[in-house]
mmCIF file with all atom_site columns, C-alpha atoms in Angstrom:
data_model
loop_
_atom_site.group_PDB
_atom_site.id
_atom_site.type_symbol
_atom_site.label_atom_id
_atom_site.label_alt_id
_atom_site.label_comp_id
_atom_site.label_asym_id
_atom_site.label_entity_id
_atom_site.label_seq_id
_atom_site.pdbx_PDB_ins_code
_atom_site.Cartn_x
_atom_site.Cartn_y
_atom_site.Cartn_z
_atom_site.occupancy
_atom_site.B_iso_or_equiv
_atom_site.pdbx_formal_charge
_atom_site.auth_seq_id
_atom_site.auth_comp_id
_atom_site.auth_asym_id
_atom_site.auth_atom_id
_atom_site.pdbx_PDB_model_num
ATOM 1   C CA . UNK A 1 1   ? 179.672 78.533  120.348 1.00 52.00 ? 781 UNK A CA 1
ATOM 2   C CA . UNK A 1 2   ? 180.306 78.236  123.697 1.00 53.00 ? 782 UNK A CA 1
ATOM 3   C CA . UNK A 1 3   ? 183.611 79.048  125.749 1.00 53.00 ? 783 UNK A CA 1
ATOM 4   C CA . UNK A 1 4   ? 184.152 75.539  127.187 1.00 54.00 ? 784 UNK A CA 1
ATOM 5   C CA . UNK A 1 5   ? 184.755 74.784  123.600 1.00 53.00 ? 785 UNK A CA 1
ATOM 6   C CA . UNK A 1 6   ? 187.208 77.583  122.208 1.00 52.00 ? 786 UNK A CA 1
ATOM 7   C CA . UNK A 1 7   ? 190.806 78.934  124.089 1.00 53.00 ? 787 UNK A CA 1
ATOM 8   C CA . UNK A 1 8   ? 192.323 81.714  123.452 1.00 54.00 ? 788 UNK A CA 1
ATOM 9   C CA . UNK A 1 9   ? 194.515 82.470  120.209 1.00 53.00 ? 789 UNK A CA 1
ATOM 10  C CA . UNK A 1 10  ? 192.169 79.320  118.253 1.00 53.00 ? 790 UNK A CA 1
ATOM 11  C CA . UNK A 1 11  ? 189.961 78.609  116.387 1.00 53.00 ? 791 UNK A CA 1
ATOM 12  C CA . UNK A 1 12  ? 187.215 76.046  116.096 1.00 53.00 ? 792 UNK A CA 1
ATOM 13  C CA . UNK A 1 13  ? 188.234 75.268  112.365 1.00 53.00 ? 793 UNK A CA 1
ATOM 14  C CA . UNK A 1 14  ? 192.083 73.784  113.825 1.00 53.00 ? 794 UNK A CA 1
ATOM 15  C CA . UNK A 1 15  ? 191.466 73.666  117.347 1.00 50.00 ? 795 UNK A CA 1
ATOM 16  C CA . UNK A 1 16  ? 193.366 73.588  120.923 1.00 53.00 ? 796 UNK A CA 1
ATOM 17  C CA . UNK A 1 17  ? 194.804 70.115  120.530 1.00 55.00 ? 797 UNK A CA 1
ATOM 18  C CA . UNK A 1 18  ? 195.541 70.245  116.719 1.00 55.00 ? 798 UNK A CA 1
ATOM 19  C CA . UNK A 1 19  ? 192.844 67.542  116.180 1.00 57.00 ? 799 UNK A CA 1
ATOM 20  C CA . UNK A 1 20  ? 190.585 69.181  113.743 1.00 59.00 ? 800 UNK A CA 1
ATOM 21  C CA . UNK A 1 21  ? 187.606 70.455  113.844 1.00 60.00 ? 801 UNK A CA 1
ATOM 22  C CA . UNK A 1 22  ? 185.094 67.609  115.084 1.00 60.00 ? 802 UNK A CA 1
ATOM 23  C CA . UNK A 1 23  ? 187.152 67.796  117.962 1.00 61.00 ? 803 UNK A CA 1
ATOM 24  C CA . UNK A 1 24  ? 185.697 70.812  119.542 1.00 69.00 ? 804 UNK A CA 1
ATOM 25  C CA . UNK A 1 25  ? 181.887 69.808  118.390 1.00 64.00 ? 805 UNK A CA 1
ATOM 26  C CA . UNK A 1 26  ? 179.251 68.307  121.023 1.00 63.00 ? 806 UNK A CA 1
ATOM 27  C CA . UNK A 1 27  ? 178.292 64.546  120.534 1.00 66.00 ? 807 UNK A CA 1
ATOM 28  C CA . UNK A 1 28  ? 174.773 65.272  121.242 1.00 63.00 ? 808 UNK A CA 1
ATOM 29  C CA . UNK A 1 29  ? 171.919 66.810  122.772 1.00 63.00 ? 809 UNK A CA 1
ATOM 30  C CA . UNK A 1 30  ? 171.786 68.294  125.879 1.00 63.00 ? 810 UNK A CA 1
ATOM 31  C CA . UNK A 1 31  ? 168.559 67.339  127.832 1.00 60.00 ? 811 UNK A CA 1
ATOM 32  C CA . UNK A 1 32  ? 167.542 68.637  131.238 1.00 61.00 ? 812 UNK A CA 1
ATOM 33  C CA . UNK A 1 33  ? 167.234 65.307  133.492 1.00 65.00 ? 813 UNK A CA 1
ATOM 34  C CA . UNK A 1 34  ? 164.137 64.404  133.891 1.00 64.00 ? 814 UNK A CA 1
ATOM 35  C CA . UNK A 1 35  ? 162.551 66.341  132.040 1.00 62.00 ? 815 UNK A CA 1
ATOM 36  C CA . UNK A 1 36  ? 160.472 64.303  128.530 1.00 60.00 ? 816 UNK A CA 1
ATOM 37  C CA . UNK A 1 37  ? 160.950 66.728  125.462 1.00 58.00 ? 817 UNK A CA 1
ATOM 38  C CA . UNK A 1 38  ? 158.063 64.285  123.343 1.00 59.00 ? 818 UNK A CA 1
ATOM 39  C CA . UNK A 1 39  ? 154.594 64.725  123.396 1.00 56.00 ? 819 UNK A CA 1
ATOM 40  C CA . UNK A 1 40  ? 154.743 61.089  124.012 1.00 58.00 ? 820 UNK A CA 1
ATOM 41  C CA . UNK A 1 41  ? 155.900 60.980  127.231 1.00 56.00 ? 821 UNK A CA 1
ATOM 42  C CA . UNK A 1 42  ? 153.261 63.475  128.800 1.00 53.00 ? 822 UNK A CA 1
ATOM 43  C CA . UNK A 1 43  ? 150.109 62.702  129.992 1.00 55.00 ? 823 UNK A CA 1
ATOM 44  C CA . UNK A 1 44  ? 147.193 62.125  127.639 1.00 55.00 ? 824 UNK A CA 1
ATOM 45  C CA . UNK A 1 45  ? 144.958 64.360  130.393 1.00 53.00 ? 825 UNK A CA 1
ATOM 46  C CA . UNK A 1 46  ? 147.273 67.394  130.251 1.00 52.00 ? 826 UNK A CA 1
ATOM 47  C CA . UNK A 1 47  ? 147.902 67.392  126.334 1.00 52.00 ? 827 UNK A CA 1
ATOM 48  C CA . UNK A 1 48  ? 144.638 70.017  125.470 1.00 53.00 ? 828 UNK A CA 1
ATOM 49  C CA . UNK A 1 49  ? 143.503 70.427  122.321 1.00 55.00 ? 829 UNK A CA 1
ATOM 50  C CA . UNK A 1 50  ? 143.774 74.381  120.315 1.00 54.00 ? 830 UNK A CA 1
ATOM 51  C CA . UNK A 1 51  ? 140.033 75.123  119.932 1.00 52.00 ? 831 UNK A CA 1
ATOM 52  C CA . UNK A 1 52  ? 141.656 77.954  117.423 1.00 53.00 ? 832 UNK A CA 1
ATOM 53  C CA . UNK A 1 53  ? 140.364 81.237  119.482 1.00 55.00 ? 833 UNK A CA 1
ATOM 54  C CA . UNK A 1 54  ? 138.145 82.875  121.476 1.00 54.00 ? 834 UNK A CA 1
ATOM 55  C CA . UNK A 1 55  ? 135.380 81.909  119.314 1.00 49.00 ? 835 UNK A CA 1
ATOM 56  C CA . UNK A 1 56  ? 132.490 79.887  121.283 1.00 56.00 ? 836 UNK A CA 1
ATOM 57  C CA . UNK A 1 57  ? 130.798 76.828  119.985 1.00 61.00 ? 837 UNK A CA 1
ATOM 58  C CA . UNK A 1 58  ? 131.407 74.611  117.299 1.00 80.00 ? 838 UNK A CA 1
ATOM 59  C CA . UNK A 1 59  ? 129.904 74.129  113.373 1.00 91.00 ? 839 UNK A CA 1
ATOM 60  C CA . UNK A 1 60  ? 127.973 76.768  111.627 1.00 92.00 ? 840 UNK A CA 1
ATOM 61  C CA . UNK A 1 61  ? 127.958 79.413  114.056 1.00 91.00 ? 841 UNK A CA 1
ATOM 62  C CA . UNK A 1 62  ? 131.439 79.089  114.763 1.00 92.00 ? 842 UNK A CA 1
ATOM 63  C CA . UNK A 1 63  ? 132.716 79.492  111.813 1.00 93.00 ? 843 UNK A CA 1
ATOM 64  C CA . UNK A 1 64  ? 130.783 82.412  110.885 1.00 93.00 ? 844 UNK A CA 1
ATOM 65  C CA . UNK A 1 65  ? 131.856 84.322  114.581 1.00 93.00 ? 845 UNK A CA 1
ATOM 66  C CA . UNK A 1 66  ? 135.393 83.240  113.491 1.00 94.00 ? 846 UNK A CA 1
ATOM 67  C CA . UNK A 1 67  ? 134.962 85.208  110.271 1.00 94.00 ? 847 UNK A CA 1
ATOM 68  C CA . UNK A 1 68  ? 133.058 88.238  111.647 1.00 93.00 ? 848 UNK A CA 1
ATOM 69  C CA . UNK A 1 69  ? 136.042 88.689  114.493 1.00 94.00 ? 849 UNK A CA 1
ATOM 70  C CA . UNK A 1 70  ? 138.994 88.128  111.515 1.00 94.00 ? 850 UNK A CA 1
ATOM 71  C CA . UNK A 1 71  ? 137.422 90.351  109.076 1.00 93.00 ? 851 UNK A CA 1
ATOM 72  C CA . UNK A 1 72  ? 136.750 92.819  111.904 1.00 92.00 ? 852 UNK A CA 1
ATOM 73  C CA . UNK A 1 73  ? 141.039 92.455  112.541 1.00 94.00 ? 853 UNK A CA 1
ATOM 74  C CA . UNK A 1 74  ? 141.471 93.382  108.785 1.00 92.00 ? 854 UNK A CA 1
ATOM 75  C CA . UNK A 1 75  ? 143.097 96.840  107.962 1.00 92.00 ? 855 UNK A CA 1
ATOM 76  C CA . UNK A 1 76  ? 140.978 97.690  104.504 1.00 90.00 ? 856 UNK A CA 1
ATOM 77  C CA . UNK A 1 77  ? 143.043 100.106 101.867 1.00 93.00 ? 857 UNK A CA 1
ATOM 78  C CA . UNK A 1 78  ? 141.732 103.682 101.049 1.00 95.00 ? 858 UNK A CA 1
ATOM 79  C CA . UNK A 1 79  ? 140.634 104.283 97.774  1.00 95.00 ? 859 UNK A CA 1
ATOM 80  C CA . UNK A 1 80  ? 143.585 106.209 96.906  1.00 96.00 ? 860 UNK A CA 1
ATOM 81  C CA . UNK A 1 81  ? 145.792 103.115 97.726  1.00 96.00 ? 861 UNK A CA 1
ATOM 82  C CA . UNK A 1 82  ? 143.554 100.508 95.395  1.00 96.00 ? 862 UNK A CA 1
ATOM 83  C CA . UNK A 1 83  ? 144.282 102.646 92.519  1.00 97.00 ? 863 UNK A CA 1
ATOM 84  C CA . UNK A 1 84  ? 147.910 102.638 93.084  1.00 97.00 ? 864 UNK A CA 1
ATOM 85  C CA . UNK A 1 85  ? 147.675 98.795  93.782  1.00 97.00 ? 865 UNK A CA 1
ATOM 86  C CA . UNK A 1 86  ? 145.380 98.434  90.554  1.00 97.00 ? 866 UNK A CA 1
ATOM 87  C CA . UNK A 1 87  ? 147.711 100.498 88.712  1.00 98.00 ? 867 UNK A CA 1
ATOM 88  C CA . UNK A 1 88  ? 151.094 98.885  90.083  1.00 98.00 ? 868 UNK A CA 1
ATOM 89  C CA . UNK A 1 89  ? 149.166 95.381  88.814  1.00 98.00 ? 869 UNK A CA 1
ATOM 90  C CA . UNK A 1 90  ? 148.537 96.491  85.791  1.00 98.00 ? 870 UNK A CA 1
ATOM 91  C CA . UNK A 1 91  ? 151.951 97.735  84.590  1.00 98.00 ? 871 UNK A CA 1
ATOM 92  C CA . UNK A 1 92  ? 153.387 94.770  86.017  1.00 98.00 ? 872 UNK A CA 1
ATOM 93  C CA . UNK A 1 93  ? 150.970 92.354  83.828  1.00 98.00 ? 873 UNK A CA 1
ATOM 94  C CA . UNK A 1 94  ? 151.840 94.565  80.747  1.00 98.00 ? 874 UNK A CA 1
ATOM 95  C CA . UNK A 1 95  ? 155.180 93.926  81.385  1.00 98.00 ? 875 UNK A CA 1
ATOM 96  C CA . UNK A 1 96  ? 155.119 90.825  81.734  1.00 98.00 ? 876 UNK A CA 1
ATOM 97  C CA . UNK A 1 97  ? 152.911 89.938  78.768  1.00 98.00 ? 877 UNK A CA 1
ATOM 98  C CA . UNK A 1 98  ? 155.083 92.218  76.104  1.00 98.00 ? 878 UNK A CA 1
ATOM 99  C CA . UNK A 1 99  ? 158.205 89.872  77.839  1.00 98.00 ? 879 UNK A CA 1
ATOM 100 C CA . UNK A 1 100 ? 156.229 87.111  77.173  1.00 98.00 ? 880 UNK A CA 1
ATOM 101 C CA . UNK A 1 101 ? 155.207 87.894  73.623  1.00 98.00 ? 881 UNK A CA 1
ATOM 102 C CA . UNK A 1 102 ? 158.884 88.955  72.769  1.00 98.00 ? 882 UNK A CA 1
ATOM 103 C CA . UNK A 1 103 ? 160.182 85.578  73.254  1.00 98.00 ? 883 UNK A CA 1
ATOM 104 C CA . UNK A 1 104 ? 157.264 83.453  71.794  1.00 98.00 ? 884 UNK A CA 1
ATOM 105 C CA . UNK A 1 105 ? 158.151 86.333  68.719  1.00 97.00 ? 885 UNK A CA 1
ATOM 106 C CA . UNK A 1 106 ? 162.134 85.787  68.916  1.00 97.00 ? 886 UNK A CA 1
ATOM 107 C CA . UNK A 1 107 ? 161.476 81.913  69.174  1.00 96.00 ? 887 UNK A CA 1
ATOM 108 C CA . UNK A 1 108 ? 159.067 81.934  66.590  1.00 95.00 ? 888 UNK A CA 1
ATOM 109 C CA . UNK A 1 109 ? 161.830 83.777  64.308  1.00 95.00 ? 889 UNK A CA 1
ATOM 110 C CA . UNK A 1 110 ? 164.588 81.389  65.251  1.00 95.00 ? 890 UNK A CA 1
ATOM 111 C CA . UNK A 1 111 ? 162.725 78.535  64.505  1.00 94.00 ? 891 UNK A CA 1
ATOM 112 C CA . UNK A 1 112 ? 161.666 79.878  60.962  1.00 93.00 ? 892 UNK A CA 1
ATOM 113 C CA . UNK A 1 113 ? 165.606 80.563  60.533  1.00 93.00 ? 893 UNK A CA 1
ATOM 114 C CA . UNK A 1 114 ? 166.739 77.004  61.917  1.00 94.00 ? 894 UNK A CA 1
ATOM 115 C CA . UNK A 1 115 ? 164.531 74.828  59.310  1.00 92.00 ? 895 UNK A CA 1
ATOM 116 C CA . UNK A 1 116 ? 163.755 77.400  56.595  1.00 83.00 ? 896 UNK A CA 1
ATOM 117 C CA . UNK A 1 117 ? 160.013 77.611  57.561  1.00 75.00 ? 897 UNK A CA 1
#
């Protein structure tokens, strides 16, 4: 918040003249004069278009120097870290299917007790 807006010994929430607190609040947006903030109001000629990189040419080729230069960017895991990661996923899926199998058991069981099954 600003200190136009505040005095000392107040607070936004009653404020300086006892008004409340939509008092203190601006009524709008502030906009440099001048100055269009939509892409509407620029020039078609200066609006360029993102090509996506520094890949040249378009289609086929593209694409596939777009993929060589990402998967060249790509930090690959030792081998010591894909076990951990293969073992971290498979605890976790154990986990979750012995969760899952507890309830479909428990529901199973309350159901057989609620109508006598």
């Amino acid at each position: 918040m600003s200190d136009e807006n505040t005095t000392a010994g107040t607070t936004p929430a009653n404020g300086a003249d006892g008004a409340g607190k939509d008092a203190l609040r601006p009524s709008g947006k502030r906009q440099v004069t001048g100055r269009a903030t939509t892409a509407r109001a620029t020039p078609r000629e200066t609006r360029t278009r993102d090509t996506g990189g520094d890949t040249a040419g378009r289609g086929l080729v593209g694409f596939v120097r777009g993929v060589g230069s990402e998967l060249s960017k790509v930090i690959w895991p030792t081998g010591r870290e894909m076990v951990t990661y293969t073992l971290v996923v498979l605890v976790f899926l154990i986990v979750i299917t012995a969760i899952c199998a507890g309830v479909d058991f428990g529901t199973g069981k309350g159901v057989e007790f609620m109508f006598g099954v």
